[in-house]
Amino acid sequence: MSSTQASGLALVDLEALYDLHHRQALGLAYRLLGDLGDAEEVVQEVFLSAWRSGHSYDPARGSTHTWILSMVRNRSIDVLRARKRRPVQQLAEGADPPDVADVPTEAAVAVDAVAARAALETLPPEQKQAIELAYFGGLSHSEIASELAAPIGTVKGRIRLGLDRLRVLMGVQHDALSTS
Amino acid sequence: MSATPVAADHSEEFEQLAGLAALRALEGDELARFDQHAQHCERCRLIVRLDRETLRNLSLAAPEMDASPGLKDRLMSRAAAELAQAAEAQSREPIPLQPRRAGRIVQFRRSVWAAALAAVFVIGVASASVYTYMNQVVASYVLTGDAAGEATVLVRRSGAVELQLSGAADPPSGFVYEAWIIPPGQQPVAAGVASSGSASLPLSGAARGSTVAITQERAPGATVPTPPILLAGNVG
């Protein structure tokens, strides 16, 4: 047992968690927040929270990696909505954040990441753009409509179609929906 | 034809709103309208759950990024400080509220005012130390479920139990989030309401050993929980 261990928590657990997941967590936070300081603050809070509560994490809700990314997105959106400032960047080109690496450090995550990016790329551009603005830009549906100069109904439809397609591509299926 | 039950007012538009809700891109009246519908529409709740699962996978499409050199050190320092504080607290008795020998202050032999101010300072520091000690979190339990956002039950050294909710969308107008304590084999007991998606609710000690759950209810709150349970977890 580590000398730093107390109350079931050990620094080595946090270090392992951070080493495995921090690069994409930071990439996601930076993509949403557009500010490295804010992004790193969110990432710190998420890793501390995950470390403190890891014993009660439910694996049925997804991998540890996607669990952490989900917390990063939620907290980033809270920060965005608190400051009412939403810098948005394109996902694959243009103003990518500095020091973005193309080669993931963890093999399983890399495979999933490639699959996720590939799935996103298969969407028609207007669906991909609407989903990116919502997911990676943290915009509301009315803000997306304004950003795209499109009617809100059109934005709703594009996002619904895009999510349906992603769901199939990512293998998230449910019998009750497949017959509809 | 869908195999999943739908509400009487179900339409294709609600399925569009389900995707937006999963993205946390739905706001205002439309969010309220969707939440109200989803309470009675199993299909829409299923769509939200599947969309969230899809979006969790989509998070993997985010780019990777190198952290600034000091980030890991700052994180580990914060964690180490938490552990050190917890270890120190375990090995030390609480600091008494009153200074043991007020005469020691007087021996500075400055003015009466200076002595009084010093005494106030000492009492303040001691009180703050005791507060900090008693306020330390000794256990935390994460609530899980289909709802967006995070909810954690914190147990403090003082025995106080608190529910912290963050990252959830604010409830629609006219609704609140309501916490419930469900002791084993007993009926749910209302434990407090929150009018926003980020809130802190004190819970009674009965939460220990019980299930804590969150539902959405019409303001100012209900006496019996209305399905669905948004988040729930067992508190040790």
XYZ file of C-alpha atoms in Angstrom:
416
model
C 0.000 0.000 0.000
C 1.315 3.406 -0.887
C 2.290 5.730 1.935
C 0.047 8.317 0.352
C -2.952 6.080 0.463
C -5.820 7.043 2.711
C -9.504 6.406 2.794
C -9.184 4.009 -0.128
C -7.703 6.669 -2.393
C -4.168 6.468 -3.722
C -2.190 8.936 -5.780
C -1.027 6.160 -8.036
C -4.645 5.595 -9.110
C -5.045 9.234 -10.039
C -1.773 9.247 -11.915
C -2.786 6.213 -13.935
C -6.169 7.738 -14.676
C -4.568 10.992 -15.779
C -1.867 9.371 -17.901
C -4.393 7.292 -19.805
C -7.089 9.848 -20.431
C -5.896 13.429 -20.019
C -4.910 14.229 -23.591
C -8.319 13.712 -25.109
C -10.040 15.159 -22.046
C -8.011 18.315 -22.496
C -8.611 18.315 -26.259
C -12.354 18.150 -25.703
C -12.364 20.842 -23.014
C -10.214 23.129 -25.151
C -12.398 22.553 -28.189
C -15.454 23.606 -26.174
C -13.915 26.428 -24.163
C -11.277 27.846 -26.503
C -9.129 28.810 -23.529
C -6.295 26.637 -22.268
C -6.498 27.892 -18.683
C -10.209 27.195 -18.404
C -9.782 23.835 -20.150
C -7.062 22.740 -17.742
C -9.133 23.852 -14.768
C -12.078 21.755 -15.980
C -9.805 18.783 -16.578
C -8.309 19.047 -13.096
C -11.736 19.153 -11.500
C -12.971 16.193 -13.529
C -9.973 14.004 -12.724
C -10.165 14.831 -9.029
C -13.884 14.100 -9.050
C -13.391 10.833 -10.943
C -10.573 9.826 -8.606
C -12.639 10.569 -5.496
C -15.675 8.690 -6.734
C -14.170 6.007 -8.942
C -15.197 3.251 -6.583
C -18.826 3.904 -7.373
C -18.467 4.195 -11.149
C -20.857 1.947 -13.040
C -19.069 0.248 -15.990
C -22.453 -0.499 -17.558
C -22.677 3.167 -18.509
C -19.652 2.999 -20.796
C -15.894 2.882 -20.615
C -13.947 4.906 -18.091
C -12.667 6.987 -20.991
C -16.092 7.983 -22.281
C -17.283 8.522 -18.688
C -14.502 11.037 -18.135
C -15.107 12.724 -21.480
C -18.791 12.970 -20.661
C -17.965 14.742 -17.388
C -15.545 17.035 -19.208
C -18.221 18.046 -21.695
C -20.842 18.640 -18.999
C -18.529 20.813 -16.931
C -17.279 22.679 -19.972
C -20.824 23.509 -20.999
C -21.513 24.749 -17.471
C -18.504 27.057 -17.805
C -19.588 28.171 -21.281
C -23.082 29.010 -20.167
C -21.753 30.826 -17.144
C -19.595 33.120 -19.188
C -21.821 33.328 -22.298
C -18.863 33.120 -24.617
C -18.586 30.312 -27.074
C -15.599 30.180 -29.400
C -16.222 27.430 -31.926
C -13.638 25.651 -34.034
C -13.929 23.166 -36.847
C -13.106 19.645 -35.779
C -10.761 18.381 -38.451
C -9.090 21.387 -39.978
C -8.327 25.035 -39.622
C -7.788 26.434 -36.142
C -6.954 23.278 -34.269
C -5.529 23.847 -30.812
C -1.757 23.887 -30.453
C 0.099 20.642 -29.800
C -2.739 18.473 -30.958
C -1.391 14.985 -31.617
C -2.832 12.674 -34.241
C -1.568 9.484 -32.667
C -3.461 8.403 -29.561
C -1.457 6.923 -26.742
C -3.750 4.101 -25.864
C -4.559 1.448 -28.422
C -8.160 0.679 -27.572
C -9.043 4.310 -27.338
C -7.295 4.913 -30.632
C -9.424 2.368 -32.417
C -12.611 3.825 -30.943
C -11.486 7.343 -31.725
C -10.805 6.476 -35.346
C -14.204 4.828 -35.595
C -15.925 7.843 -34.039
C -14.190 10.274 -36.373
C -14.931 8.045 -39.363
C -18.600 7.869 -38.401
C -18.792 11.641 -38.118
C -17.151 12.043 -41.502
C -19.770 9.884 -43.193
C -22.540 12.311 -42.304
C -23.782 14.762 -44.912
C -21.967 18.067 -44.300
C -25.031 19.905 -43.037
C -25.779 17.192 -40.443
C -22.137 16.972 -39.382
C -21.909 20.729 -38.991
C -25.064 20.980 -36.878
C -23.969 18.155 -34.578
C -20.464 19.561 -34.224
C -21.815 22.962 -33.269
C -24.008 21.370 -30.612
C -21.575 18.799 -29.299
C -18.172 20.441 -29.666
C -19.371 24.040 -29.664
C -21.846 23.750 -26.809
C -24.422 25.812 -28.713
C -28.155 25.637 -28.105
C -30.478 24.780 -30.964
C -31.478 28.416 -31.450
C -27.826 29.476 -31.489
C -27.061 26.808 -34.080
C -29.915 28.072 -36.238
C -28.523 31.568 -35.958
C -24.965 30.412 -36.689
C -26.089 28.507 -39.776
C -28.724 31.052 -40.812
C -31.193 28.161 -41.016
C -34.705 27.744 -39.614
C -34.834 26.053 -36.215
C -36.981 23.275 -37.670
C -34.287 22.534 -40.227
C -31.644 22.358 -37.526
C -33.779 19.967 -35.478
C -34.244 17.711 -38.467
C -30.576 17.693 -39.397
C -29.520 16.789 -35.882
C -32.129 14.045 -35.592
C -31.082 12.476 -38.883
C -27.414 12.806 -38.000
C -27.838 11.193 -34.591
C -29.873 8.342 -36.071
C -27.118 7.671 -38.553
C -24.365 7.874 -35.949
C -26.308 5.539 -33.698
C -26.387 2.888 -36.405
C -22.744 3.415 -37.393
C -21.615 3.162 -33.779
C -23.629 0.051 -33.144
C -25.909 1.638 -30.547
C -29.033 -0.280 -31.377
C -32.246 -1.126 -29.688
C -34.854 -3.491 -31.036
C -37.716 -1.239 -30.048
C -36.400 1.511 -32.326
C -35.180 -0.594 -35.197
C -38.728 -1.446 -36.226
C -39.970 2.113 -36.255
C -45.026 0.644 -35.688
C -42.984 1.202 -32.578
C -42.661 -1.562 -29.988
C -42.075 0.991 -27.242
C -45.081 2.736 -25.693
C -45.524 6.353 -26.696
C -47.463 9.178 -25.081
C -50.792 10.188 -26.579
C -49.347 13.452 -27.864
C -46.238 11.824 -29.356
C -45.031 13.113 -32.713
C -41.909 13.084 -34.833
C -41.018 16.504 -33.503
C -40.593 15.122 -29.982
C -38.050 12.647 -31.350
C -36.160 15.602 -32.786
C -36.295 17.330 -29.425
C -35.031 14.140 -27.756
C -31.780 14.407 -29.703
C -31.386 18.044 -28.761
C -32.073 17.224 -25.128
C -29.391 14.531 -25.202
C -26.989 17.115 -26.607
C -27.991 19.645 -23.913
C -28.864 21.927 -26.835
C -32.493 22.358 -25.876
C -33.501 25.390 -23.851
C -36.443 27.364 -22.578
C -40.024 26.525 -23.392
C -39.122 23.712 -25.760
C -37.078 21.985 -23.081
C -40.003 22.304 -20.687
C -42.403 20.984 -23.311
C -40.159 18.030 -24.085
C -39.535 17.168 -20.429
C -43.244 17.201 -19.743
C -43.873 14.927 -22.726
C -40.993 12.576 -21.890
C -42.352 11.954 -18.422
C -45.146 9.996 -20.056
C -43.401 8.777 -23.229
C -41.264 5.714 -22.838
C -40.117 5.898 -26.449
C -38.726 9.415 -26.073
C -36.900 8.471 -22.878
C -35.405 5.513 -24.722
C -34.310 7.751 -27.602
C -32.633 10.164 -25.186
C -30.788 7.283 -23.540
C -29.597 5.858 -26.860
C -28.631 9.299 -28.147
C -26.572 9.878 -25.014
C -24.820 6.576 -25.542
C -24.106 7.576 -29.123
C -22.774 10.935 -27.995
C -20.516 9.321 -25.419
C -18.928 7.468 -28.318
C -18.785 10.682 -30.318
C -16.671 12.241 -27.573
C -13.885 9.967 -28.793
C -13.750 12.054 -31.961
C -12.375 14.972 -29.967
C -8.761 15.784 -30.771
C -5.997 14.979 -28.332
C -3.905 17.733 -26.896
C -0.747 18.083 -24.844
C -1.212 19.641 -21.445
C 0.970 22.469 -20.256
C 4.014 21.124 -18.396
C 2.729 21.931 -14.923
C -0.793 20.512 -15.189
C -0.025 17.047 -13.908
C 2.064 18.421 -11.053
C -0.729 20.797 -10.040
C -3.273 18.001 -10.144
C -1.115 15.620 -8.126
C -0.316 18.360 -5.623
C -3.987 19.031 -5.049
C -4.690 15.336 -4.577
C -1.706 14.922 -2.260
C -2.894 17.878 -0.200
C -6.323 16.269 0.133
C -4.803 13.001 1.283
C -2.446 14.733 3.696
C -5.299 16.732 5.160
C -7.369 13.583 5.596
C -4.478 11.695 7.195
C -3.686 14.575 9.542
C -7.289 14.897 10.551
C -7.474 11.199 11.348
C -4.503 11.386 13.683
C -5.458 14.563 15.521
C -8.129 15.491 17.961
C -10.273 18.502 17.109
C -8.782 21.805 18.222
C -10.651 23.202 21.244
C -12.907 26.109 20.557
C -11.494 28.228 23.392
C -7.823 29.133 23.896
C -6.550 27.119 26.839
C -4.856 29.947 28.650
C -6.086 33.404 27.904
C -3.369 34.723 30.217
C -0.781 33.997 27.558
C -2.301 36.654 25.408
C -2.261 39.158 28.195
C 1.394 38.609 28.822
C 2.211 40.583 25.693
C 1.330 43.513 27.918
C 0.156 45.699 25.156
C -3.070 47.580 25.306
C -6.290 45.976 26.435
C -7.564 46.456 22.930
C -4.686 44.527 21.410
C -5.282 41.669 23.809
C -8.968 41.604 22.961
C -8.267 41.606 19.248
C -5.722 38.833 19.600
C -8.196 36.740 21.570
C -10.811 37.228 18.907
C -8.263 36.206 16.284
C -7.280 33.050 18.160
C -10.869 32.048 18.713
C -11.561 32.716 15.047
C -8.657 30.592 13.866
C -9.577 27.781 16.234
C -13.185 27.899 15.145
C -12.173 27.887 11.484
C -9.884 24.906 12.081
C -12.627 22.964 13.789
C -15.015 23.891 11.016
C -12.543 22.732 8.368
C -11.910 19.493 10.219
C -15.574 18.713 10.702
C -16.382 19.727 7.137
C -14.006 17.247 5.528
C -15.582 14.776 3.136
C -15.027 11.247 4.412
C -17.060 9.409 1.774
C -18.728 10.171 -1.546
C -21.252 8.228 -3.577
C -22.034 8.959 -7.226
C -25.639 8.706 -8.376
C -26.082 7.186 -11.812
C -28.876 7.111 -14.358
C -29.972 8.342 -17.744
C -30.134 12.015 -16.843
C -27.404 14.395 -17.937
C -25.330 15.919 -15.217
C -23.666 14.590 -12.131
C -24.989 14.011 -8.658
C -22.864 12.991 -5.696
C -23.784 12.368 -2.083
C -21.040 13.620 0.224
C -20.700 12.462 3.818
C -18.756 14.876 6.008
C -16.817 14.100 9.159
C -19.442 15.944 11.173
C -22.002 13.382 10.019
C -23.691 15.890 7.728
C -24.849 14.411 4.431
C -25.197 16.550 1.345
C -26.346 15.997 -2.224
C -24.433 17.952 -4.839
C -25.998 18.260 -8.271
C -24.126 19.748 -11.225
C -24.210 19.793 -14.977
C -27.896 18.986 -15.284
C -30.190 21.185 -17.330
C -32.350 23.458 -15.230
C -35.807 21.953 -14.709
C -38.548 23.406 -16.908
C -40.544 26.317 -15.601
C -42.932 25.137 -12.915
C -40.847 22.067 -12.095
C -38.105 21.262 -9.611
C -35.653 18.456 -9.033
C -36.597 16.560 -5.900
C -34.333 14.301 -3.863
C -35.640 11.184 -2.151
C -34.240 8.989 0.574
C -35.384 5.394 0.211
C -34.441 3.293 3.245
C -34.301 -0.455 2.539
C -37.811 -1.890 2.354
C -39.473 1.432 3.083
C -41.302 4.154 1.190
C -39.388 7.078 -0.339
C -39.112 10.134 1.866
C -38.892 13.603 0.299
C -35.471 15.072 1.073
C -35.450 18.476 -0.562
C -35.881 20.243 -3.874
C -33.643 22.193 -6.236
C -34.815 24.703 -8.800
C -31.666 24.501 -10.921
C -29.391 21.859 -12.396
C -26.526 22.901 -10.140
C -27.426 22.849 -6.478
C -26.446 21.555 -3.078
C -29.041 19.956 -0.810
C -28.496 18.948 2.811
C -29.879 15.463 3.466
C -30.838 13.970 6.785
C -28.687 11.286 8.368
C -31.265 8.746 7.225
C -29.536 8.831 3.860
C -26.771 6.618 5.299
C -27.510 3.034 4.321
C -30.328 4.113 2.011
C -30.841 4.735 -1.674
C -30.865 8.372 -2.706
C -32.767 9.205 -5.892
C -33.690 12.301 -7.895
C -36.884 12.888 -9.841
C -38.428 15.862 -11.559
C -41.599 17.118 -9.894
C -44.009 19.972 -10.231
C -43.012 22.872 -7.982
C -42.959 23.168 -5.031
C -42.356 19.419 -4.809
C -44.225 16.167 -4.339
C -44.800 13.798 -1.460
C -44.527 10.738 -3.696
C -41.879 10.447 -6.442
C -43.042 10.596 -10.057
C -41.270 8.209 -12.461
C -38.840 8.184 -14.090
C -36.014 8.180 -11.558
C -33.412 10.444 -13.141
C -30.436 9.499 -10.996
C -30.018 7.128 -8.079
C -27.354 5.518 -5.959
C -26.773 3.674 -2.723
C -25.194 5.537 0.172
C -23.072 3.465 2.524
